[in-house]
């Protein structure tokens, strides 16, 4: 009942080296948010999701807990649930249970970068959902979307957590257009997005009073120290999280506290930071229903469902191919 395919890039290390070099040579400097998530980074993100100030995870769980039956019905009672970035699939169980109760559940396709978590998740789910087939894919879904299996009887492709917010407009358009290209007429995308709200609440969610988000942000420097033989001093940087009203996104950076030179031995590169210089490590875009309508339309998709939590902080939307 379990089949897992692994498509990990043999040259992930070379890709990271190239990426980091380009980012550090850019003006202003920038690092990609995917490098946050080593083991410690993933643990820190888990802690972020439990913070009082960080509402998105709780809001998304509320929607799934209360409205999965409606979501599954609106998606046309799909036989297959595909989840991009499945992890431990903790929130997914609401969707799987709703599909089981609707009598349509057949196959779950977790797509995740971690082979270990994908195996563990597959094992627990076949126990919890008798008869469920699990066809996992271990890959970076940004590169391997096309490997997702076809399915008869409709597929629901879930991309939860608000991770789409990390993509710049052009990358987001490209990604959603590729999702659109793989959708059959009966298939639906289920996308999690954080919503625009008062800047003070947004900024608090990304700069919590316990300093967990600051630690999470600085951890990317630890990743570079380990993976690229760098000598970043984490105490020489501070966490900055600002809401950019015009672009409707959180802008998250590391600011150098002093003039300093950082050596990256594996890149044979020395990088200078001026005191006060900021390096972007992440954007997290926020949406409204109207904005998301446009985002979908640009990529050949059309919204077909809209589900928010009671506080209207977060949305899950369904989209179909135009
Ligand atoms: C995992 C990308 C959805 O943007 O809210 C949380 C990451 N960064 N706090 C987000 C994050 C700082 C998170 N996503």
PDB file of C-alpha atoms and ligand atoms in Angstrom, residues 36-37 45 48 54 56 161-163 166 205-206 213 216 252 282-284 286, ligand 1:
ATOM      1  CA  UNK A  36      16.362  28.070   6.785  1.00  0.00           C
ATOM      2  CA  UNK A  37      15.172  24.500   7.098  1.00  0.00           C
ATOM      3  CA  UNK A  45       9.771  26.829  12.742  1.00  0.00           C
ATOM      4  CA  UNK A  48       7.120  29.597  15.743  1.00  0.00           C
ATOM      5  CA  UNK A  54       2.059  33.634  15.026  1.00  0.00           C
ATOM      6  CA  UNK A  56      -1.377  31.521  10.508  1.00  0.00           C
ATOM      7  CA  UNK A 161       0.993  26.716   5.220  1.00  0.00           C
ATOM      8  CA  UNK A 162       1.192  29.929   3.220  1.00  0.00           C
ATOM      9  CA  UNK A 163       4.507  28.922   1.628  1.00  0.00           C
ATOM     10  CA  UNK A 166       7.760  33.150  -0.082  1.00  0.00           C
ATOM     11  CA  UNK A 205       3.918  37.591  14.053  1.00  0.00           C
ATOM     12  CA  UNK A 206       7.396  37.857  12.494  1.00  0.00           C
ATOM     13  CA  UNK A 213      11.743  34.133  14.883  1.00  0.00           C
ATOM     14  CA  UNK A 216      15.100  31.094  13.159  1.00  0.00           C
ATOM     15  CA  UNK A 252      12.560  39.836   6.634  1.00  0.00           C
ATOM     16  CA  UNK A 282      12.626  36.042   3.194  1.00  0.00           C
ATOM     17  CA  UNK A 283       9.493  37.697   1.915  1.00  0.00           C
ATOM     18  CA  UNK A 284       6.056  36.539   3.051  1.00  0.00           C
ATOM     19  CA  UNK A 286      -0.168  38.673   2.124  1.00  0.00           C
TER      20      UNK A 286
HETATM   21  C1  LIG B   1       6.567  28.778   6.208  1.00  0.00           C
HETATM   22  C2  LIG B   1       6.788  30.523   4.629  1.00  0.00           C
HETATM   23  C3  LIG B   1       4.667  30.092   5.620  1.00  0.00           C
HETATM   24  O1  LIG B   1       6.008  33.081   5.811  1.00  0.00           O
HETATM   25  O2  LIG B   1       4.850  32.785   7.619  1.00  0.00           O
HETATM   26  C4  LIG B   1       7.482  32.237   9.725  1.00  0.00           C
HETATM   27  C5  LIG B   1       7.817  31.210   7.360  1.00  0.00           C
HETATM   28  N1  LIG B   1       9.148  32.952   8.581  1.00  0.00           N
HETATM   29  N2  LIG B   1       8.133  33.156  10.450  1.00  0.00           N
HETATM   30  C6  LIG B   1       5.709  32.416   6.817  1.00  0.00           C
HETATM   31  C7  LIG B   1       8.126  32.116   8.530  1.00  0.00           C
HETATM   32  C8  LIG B   1       9.160  33.587   9.758  1.00  0.00           C
HETATM   33  C9  LIG B   1       6.377  31.057   7.030  1.00  0.00           C
HETATM   34  N3  LIG B   1       6.114  30.126   5.868  1.00  0.00           N
END
